[in-house]
Structures are given as structure tokens and as C-alpha cells.
CSV table of C-alpha atoms and ligand atoms in Angstrom, one decimal:
chain,number,residue,atom,x,y,z
A,812,MET,CA,36.6,-95.4,131.7
A,813,ASP,CA,39.5,-96.6,133.8
A,814,SER,CA,42.2,-97.3,131.2
A,815,SER,CA,44.1,-99.7,133.5
A,816,LYS,CA,41.2,-102.2,133.5
A,817,VAL,CA,42.3,-105.7,132.5
A,818,VAL,CA,39.7,-108.4,133.1
A,819,GLY,CA,36.6,-107.9,130.9
A,820,ILE,CA,38.2,-105.7,128.3
A,821,ARG,CA,36.6,-108.0,125.8
A,822,ILE,CA,33.7,-110.4,126.3
A,823,ILE,CA,32.9,-113.3,124.1
A,824,ARG,CA,29.3,-114.5,124.6
A,825,LEU,CA,28.2,-118.0,123.6
A,826,GLU,CA,24.9,-119.7,123.7
A,827,GLU,CA,26.4,-123.1,124.3
A,828,VAL,CA,29.9,-124.5,124.5
A,829,ASP,CA,31.6,-127.6,125.6
A,830,SER,CA,33.5,-125.8,128.4
A,831,THR,CA,34.4,-122.1,128.6
A,832,ASN,CA,37.8,-123.2,129.8
A,833,GLU,CA,38.3,-125.3,126.7
A,834,TYR,CA,37.1,-122.5,124.4
A,835,ALA,CA,39.4,-120.1,126.2
A,836,LYS,CA,42.4,-122.4,125.7
A,837,ARG,CA,41.7,-122.6,122.0
A,838,ILE,CA,41.8,-118.8,121.5
A,839,ALA,CA,44.2,-117.8,124.3
A,840,LEU,CA,47.2,-117.1,122.2
A,841,GLU,CA,45.3,-114.9,119.7
A,842,VAL,CA,43.4,-112.6,122.1
A,843,PRO,CA,44.5,-109.9,124.5
A,844,GLU,CA,44.8,-110.6,128.2
A,845,GLY,CA,41.6,-110.0,130.1
A,846,THR,CA,39.3,-111.5,127.4
A,847,VAL,CA,36.4,-113.3,129.0
A,848,VAL,CA,34.4,-116.1,127.6
A,849,VAL,CA,30.9,-116.5,129.0
A,850,ALA,CA,28.3,-119.2,128.0
A,851,ARG,CA,24.6,-119.6,128.8
A,852,ARG,CA,25.2,-123.4,129.2
A,853,GLN,CA,28.1,-125.9,129.0
A,854,SER,CA,27.7,-129.4,127.6
A,855,SER,CA,30.9,-130.6,129.3
A,856,GLY,CA,31.5,-128.3,132.1
A,857,ARG,CA,34.4,-129.6,134.2
A,858,GLY,CA,35.7,-129.3,137.7
A,859,ARG,CA,39.2,-130.4,138.8
A,860,LEU,CA,40.5,-133.9,137.9
A,861,GLY,CA,38.0,-134.1,135.1
A,862,ARG,CA,35.0,-134.1,137.4
A,863,ARG,CA,31.7,-133.0,135.9
A,864,TRP,CA,30.5,-129.5,136.6
A,865,ALA,CA,26.7,-129.1,136.2
A,866,SER,CA,26.2,-126.0,133.9
A,867,PRO,CA,22.5,-125.6,132.9
A,868,ASP,CA,20.9,-122.4,131.7
A,869,GLY,CA,20.5,-119.8,134.4
A,870,GLY,CA,24.0,-120.0,136.0
A,871,LEU,CA,27.2,-118.0,135.3
A,872,TRP,CA,29.8,-120.0,133.5
A,873,LEU,CA,32.9,-118.0,132.5
A,874,SER,CA,36.6,-118.1,131.9
A,875,ALA,CA,39.0,-115.2,132.0
A,876,ILE,CA,42.2,-115.4,129.9
A,877,LEU,CA,45.1,-114.1,132.0
A,878,LYS,CA,48.7,-113.6,131.0
A,879,PRO,CA,50.6,-113.1,134.3
A,880,GLY,CA,53.8,-114.4,132.8
A,881,LYS,CA,54.1,-117.5,135.0
A,882,PRO,CA,51.9,-120.1,136.6
A,883,ASP,CA,51.0,-119.4,140.2
A,884,PRO,CA,48.8,-121.5,142.5
A,885,ARG,CA,47.6,-118.3,144.1
A,886,LEU,CA,45.7,-117.2,140.9
A,887,VAL,CA,42.8,-119.4,141.9
A,888,PHE,CA,42.2,-117.2,144.9
A,889,ILE,CA,41.4,-114.2,142.6
A,890,GLY,CA,38.3,-116.2,141.5
A,891,GLY,CA,37.2,-117.1,145.0
A,892,LEU,CA,37.7,-113.6,146.4
A,893,ALA,CA,35.8,-112.0,143.5
A,894,VAL,CA,32.9,-114.5,143.9
A,895,VAL,CA,32.7,-113.7,147.7
A,896,ASP,CA,32.6,-110.0,147.0
A,897,THR,CA,30.0,-110.4,144.3
A,898,LEU,CA,27.8,-112.4,146.6
A,899,LEU,CA,28.1,-109.7,149.3
A,900,ASP,CA,26.9,-107.1,146.7
A,901,PHE,CA,23.7,-109.1,146.7
A,902,GLY,CA,23.6,-109.5,150.5
A,903,ILE,CA,24.8,-113.1,150.6
A,904,PRO,CA,27.7,-113.9,153.0
A,905,GLY,CA,30.0,-116.7,151.7
A,906,GLY,CA,33.4,-118.1,152.5
A,907,ILE,CA,36.2,-119.8,150.7
A,908,LYS,CA,36.9,-123.5,151.2
A,909,TRP,CA,40.6,-123.7,150.3
A,910,PRO,CA,41.7,-123.8,147.6
A,911,ASN,CA,38.9,-123.3,145.0
A,912,ASP,CA,35.3,-123.5,146.4
A,913,VAL,CA,32.9,-120.8,147.6
A,914,TRP,CA,30.4,-122.0,150.1
A,915,VAL,CA,27.2,-120.4,151.5
A,916,SER,CA,25.2,-121.9,154.4
A,917,ASN,CA,27.4,-125.0,154.4
A,918,LYS,CA,26.8,-125.6,150.7
A,919,LYS,CA,28.8,-125.1,147.6
A,920,ILE,CA,27.7,-122.2,145.4
A,921,SER,CA,30.7,-121.7,143.2
A,922,GLY,CA,33.9,-123.5,142.0
A,923,VAL,CA,37.0,-122.1,140.4
A,924,LEU,CA,39.2,-124.1,137.9
A,925,THR,CA,42.6,-122.6,136.8
A,926,GLU,CA,44.5,-124.2,133.9
A,927,GLY,CA,47.6,-122.9,132.4
A,928,LYS,CA,50.1,-123.4,129.7
A,929,GLY,CA,53.6,-122.7,131.0
A,930,SER,CA,54.3,-119.0,130.9
A,931,GLU,CA,51.9,-118.3,128.1
A,932,TYR,CA,48.5,-118.0,129.8
A,933,VAL,CA,46.3,-119.0,132.7
A,934,ILE,CA,42.6,-119.7,132.2
A,935,LEU,CA,40.6,-118.7,135.3
A,936,GLY,CA,37.3,-120.6,135.0
A,937,ILE,CA,34.5,-119.7,137.4
A,938,GLY,CA,31.1,-121.5,137.8
A,939,LEU,CA,28.5,-119.7,140.0
A,940,ASN,CA,25.0,-121.0,140.6
A,941,VAL,CA,22.7,-118.0,140.1
A,942,ASN,CA,19.2,-118.9,138.9
A,943,ASN,CA,19.9,-122.4,137.6
A,944,PRO,CA,18.4,-125.6,139.0
A,945,ILE,CA,20.7,-127.7,141.1
A,946,PRO,CA,20.9,-131.2,139.7
A,947,GLN,CA,19.3,-133.9,141.9
A,948,GLU,CA,22.5,-135.9,142.3
A,949,LEU,CA,24.1,-133.0,144.1
A,950,GLY,CA,21.3,-133.1,146.7
A,951,GLU,CA,21.8,-130.9,149.7
A,952,SER,CA,25.5,-130.2,148.9
A,953,ALA,CA,24.9,-127.3,146.6
A,954,THR,CA,23.0,-124.0,146.6
A,955,SER,CA,22.4,-121.0,144.3
A,956,MET,CA,21.9,-117.3,144.7
A,957,MET,CA,18.2,-117.8,143.9
A,958,MET,CA,17.9,-120.4,146.6
A,959,GLU,CA,19.6,-118.2,149.1
A,960,LEU,CA,17.5,-115.1,148.3
A,961,GLY,CA,14.2,-116.8,147.5
A,962,LYS,CA,13.9,-114.9,144.2
A,963,THR,CA,15.6,-114.8,140.8
A,964,VAL,CA,18.6,-112.6,140.5
A,965,PRO,CA,19.5,-110.3,137.5
A,966,ILE,CA,22.3,-112.4,136.0
A,967,GLU,CA,23.7,-109.6,133.8
A,968,ARG,CA,24.2,-107.6,137.0
A,969,VAL,CA,25.9,-110.5,138.6
A,970,LEU,CA,28.2,-110.8,135.6
A,971,GLU,CA,29.0,-107.1,135.8
A,972,ARG,CA,29.9,-107.2,139.5
A,973,LEU,CA,31.9,-110.4,139.1
A,974,LEU,CA,34.0,-108.9,136.3
A,975,PHE,CA,34.5,-105.8,138.3
A,976,HIS,CA,35.8,-107.7,141.3
A,977,LEU,CA,37.9,-110.0,139.2
A,978,ASP,CA,39.6,-107.0,137.7
A,979,VAL,CA,40.2,-105.5,141.1
A,980,TRP,CA,41.6,-108.7,142.6
A,981,TYR,CA,43.8,-109.4,139.6
A,982,ARG,CA,45.3,-106.0,139.9
A,983,ILE,CA,45.9,-106.4,143.6
A,984,TYR,CA,47.5,-109.8,142.9
A,985,ARG,CA,50.0,-108.2,140.6
A,986,GLU,CA,50.8,-105.1,142.7
A,987,ARG,CA,50.3,-106.3,146.3
A,988,PRO,CA,50.0,-110.1,146.5
A,989,ASP,CA,50.4,-109.7,150.3
A,990,LEU,CA,47.0,-107.9,150.4
A,991,LEU,CA,45.4,-110.7,148.3
A,992,MET,CA,46.7,-113.3,150.7
A,993,ALA,CA,45.7,-111.3,153.8
A,994,ARG,CA,42.1,-111.1,152.5
A,995,LEU,CA,42.2,-114.8,151.5
A,996,ARG,CA,43.0,-115.7,155.1
A,997,GLU,CA,40.1,-113.7,156.3
A,998,ARG,CA,37.7,-115.3,153.9
A,999,THR,CA,38.9,-118.9,154.3
A,1000,PHE,CA,36.4,-120.5,156.8
A,1001,ILE,CA,38.3,-123.7,157.4
A,1002,LEU,CA,41.1,-122.1,159.4
A,1003,GLY,CA,41.1,-123.3,163.0
A,1004,ARG,CA,39.0,-126.3,162.1
A,1005,THR,CA,39.7,-130.0,161.7
A,1006,VAL,CA,39.7,-131.0,158.1
A,1007,ARG,CA,40.3,-134.1,156.1
A,1008,ILE,CA,42.4,-133.6,153.0
A,1009,THR,CA,42.4,-136.1,150.1
A,1010,GLU,CA,44.9,-136.1,147.3
A,1011,GLY,CA,44.7,-139.1,145.1
A,1012,GLU,CA,45.0,-142.1,147.4
A,1013,THR,CA,46.4,-140.1,150.3
A,1014,THR,CA,44.2,-138.8,153.1
A,1015,VAL,CA,45.4,-136.7,156.0
A,1016,THR,CA,43.4,-135.3,158.9
A,1017,GLY,CA,44.5,-132.3,160.9
A,1018,ARG,CA,43.8,-128.8,162.0
A,1019,ALA,CA,44.0,-126.1,159.3
A,1020,LEU,CA,46.3,-123.4,160.8
A,1021,ASP,CA,47.0,-121.0,158.0
A,1022,VAL,CA,47.3,-120.4,154.3
A,1023,LEU,CA,51.0,-119.6,153.6
A,1024,ASP,CA,52.2,-116.9,151.4
A,1025,ASP,CA,52.7,-119.3,148.5
A,1026,GLY,CA,49.1,-120.4,148.7
A,1027,SER,CA,49.7,-123.8,150.4
A,1028,LEU,CA,47.7,-124.9,153.5
A,1029,LEU,CA,49.5,-125.3,156.8
A,1030,LEU,CA,48.1,-128.3,158.7
A,1031,GLU,CA,48.8,-129.6,162.2
A,1032,VAL,CA,48.8,-133.3,162.2
A,1033,GLY,CA,49.4,-135.1,165.5
A,1034,GLY,CA,51.6,-132.2,166.7
A,1035,GLU,CA,53.6,-131.9,163.5
A,1036,LEU,CA,53.3,-129.3,160.8
A,1037,LYS,CA,52.5,-130.3,157.3
A,1038,ARG,CA,52.4,-128.1,154.2
A,1039,ILE,CA,49.7,-129.1,151.8
A,1040,LEU,CA,50.0,-127.9,148.2
A,1041,TYR,CA,46.9,-129.3,146.7
A,1042,GLY,CA,43.9,-131.4,147.7
A,1043,ASP,CA,40.2,-131.8,148.4
A,1044,VAL,CA,39.2,-130.5,151.8
A,1045,SER,CA,36.3,-131.9,153.7
A,1046,LEU,CA,35.2,-130.7,157.1
A,1047,ARG,CA,35.2,-133.5,159.6
A,1048,PRO,CA,31.6,-134.3,160.6
A,1049,VAL,CA,31.1,-133.4,164.3
B,834,BT5,C1,35.4,-127.1,140.9
B,834,BT5,O1,35.9,-128.3,140.8
B,834,BT5,O2,34.7,-126.7,141.8
B,834,BT5,C2,35.7,-126.2,139.7
B,834,BT5,C3,34.5,-125.9,138.9
B,834,BT5,C4,34.7,-124.9,137.8
B,834,BT5,C5,33.6,-124.7,136.8
B,834,BT5,C6,33.8,-123.6,135.8
B,834,BT5,S1,32.4,-123.2,134.9
B,834,BT5,C7,33.3,-122.3,133.8
B,834,BT5,C8,34.6,-123.0,133.6
B,834,BT5,N1,34.4,-124.0,132.5
B,834,BT5,C9,34.5,-125.3,132.9
B,834,BT5,O3,34.4,-126.3,132.3
B,834,BT5,N2,34.8,-125.3,134.3
B,834,BT5,C10,34.9,-123.9,134.8
B,834,BT5,P1,36.0,-129.4,141.9
B,834,BT5,O4,36.6,-128.8,143.2
B,834,BT5,O5,36.6,-130.6,141.3
B,834,BT5,O6,34.4,-129.7,142.2
B,834,BT5,C11,33.7,-130.5,141.4
B,834,BT5,C12,32.5,-131.1,142.2
B,834,BT5,O7,31.6,-130.1,142.5
B,834,BT5,C13,31.7,-132.2,141.5
B,834,BT5,O8,32.3,-133.4,141.6
B,834,BT5,C14,30.3,-132.1,142.2
B,834,BT5,O9,30.4,-132.8,143.4
B,834,BT5,C15,30.2,-130.6,142.5
B,834,BT5,N3,29.4,-129.8,141.5
B,834,BT5,C16,29.3,-130.1,140.2
B,834,BT5,N4,28.5,-129.1,139.6
B,834,BT5,C17,28.2,-128.3,140.6
B,834,BT5,C18,27.4,-127.1,140.7
B,834,BT5,N5,26.8,-126.5,139.6
B,834,BT5,N6,27.3,-126.5,141.9
B,834,BT5,C19,27.9,-127.0,143.0
B,834,BT5,N7,28.6,-128.1,143.0
B,834,BT5,C20,28.8,-128.7,141.8
């Protein structure tokens, strides 16, 4: 076994939990870095800003406890890149919608939620639709691996591949963050496109030019350059 492996050194499996992120926060200080919490279903799965994340049986809902020593907005990209690589292992091409979504065929298949406590830990939460039904209220906006492939997918194998890729990307992040950012730019499908970014009450529309080294998005708005640190991106309907 590779002794330098970090993510997935210990896996805590739960039948049901409120949220794997919440569970991970409760144990973060007592467990070694790389511990992963995975649940068959979540009763209160969450997205950003307290939004609901549908987490029925059949999907992959997990949180990895990382201790990188400091908060860093780029940590969320580890999740997105690992999901894209995992999907590719199953023949599904996907792309990252900065900062935290993975999309396939113009639909959301995965979301990443990072939450931290100062320099103590960062929880990297990942939701990936595998064989689970997509709730009606999400309509055409979401997809699953099963829907893309037209057959059920062995979820244990998906978990194994995802943990493998998370471990690889976490190590790349620590040793060569420039390589992480280079791959992120390749995988971010919004670059070059006109996007609308909403953060709270503020909305700005412009052309996404680049993801900068610190993880922020460079936007061209009416001939001016703007750096966006955080927000919800939607592609402008054409
Ligand atoms: C996210 O938030 O995309 C981050 C989702 C993180 C979920 C994981 S599951 C394991 C861990 N434990 C948790 O409690 N959370 C993490 P955001 O960008 O805010 O997107 C939320 C929006 O995605 C919702 O408002 C819905 O529109 C949509 N959505 C909800 N459930 C979905 C699903 N299963 N598949 C696709 N889209 C979904």
C-alpha cells in the first residue's frame, strides 16, 4: 500500500445522518486527517447558504476531513476535479462550473461544499448523483450517472475511484498547487462564455476570462476587469 495516502485512510460508514458535513465537523478534532464520512442517505443534506441538497438512497454523499493548516478557497477544486476524473473512469465527460458544481450534458450531477474552522480543519463535502432518483422539483436541471449511462452503476466502485482521485488531487494541491490550478482551468467550461454572477443582492454579467491563481474568477464587465471571489454562476441563455 502507498504509505503516503491521505484521503480515505479511514472510512466511517453511516446508514443515515443529518449531513455528512455536520457529522464530520463533530468528530474533526478527534480523528486523523483524511478520515471520510459516507452515508447512504442524509436527512438534511445541505448546499451553500443553507440550501437543501437532495440526498436519497442510491447517491454518494460524503465528507473528507482535511487538515491543510489554513483555510483556502482553492480546496473546493479538489472535489470538483476528483469528481470529473471519477466520471471519466465511467465514460462520462463532465466539466466544472466555477466554483463548486460539476455538470454533465448541461445539468448538475455533483456539488461540493467546503466548510472550515480556522486553521484546525476543512470539511470537503461532496454530493454525487449515482443511482438515486432526482427529485421532481429539480426537474431538468439535474442528472445522475445512471441517467447518463442508462444503467445502474456499482456505487462501491464509484466511491473507490472518488477516494483515489481525491487523494491524488489533495496531494497535488499540497505539493504543486500550480498544477491543480492548470487542470482546473482546463476543466472549467464557463471560461470564454458570458455568465451572470449572483452574490446576495448583487448581480453582475460579463465574460468569464480566467480563474486566477488564488481561485477567484476574472470577469470582463463592459471593458473593465473584475475579480469575483464567490458567487453563483449562471450561463446567460442564448
Ligand atoms: C452545492 O451547493 O452544490 C453543494 C452540495 C454539497 C452536498 C454534499 S453531500 C455530502 C455533504 N453533506 C452535506 O450536507 N452537503 C455535502 P449549491 O451550489 O448551493 O447548490 C445547491 C442547489 O443544487 C440547490 O438549491 C438545488 O437547486 C440543487 N440541488 C439540490 N440537490 C441536488 C442534487 N441531488 N443534484 C443536483 N442538484 C441538486
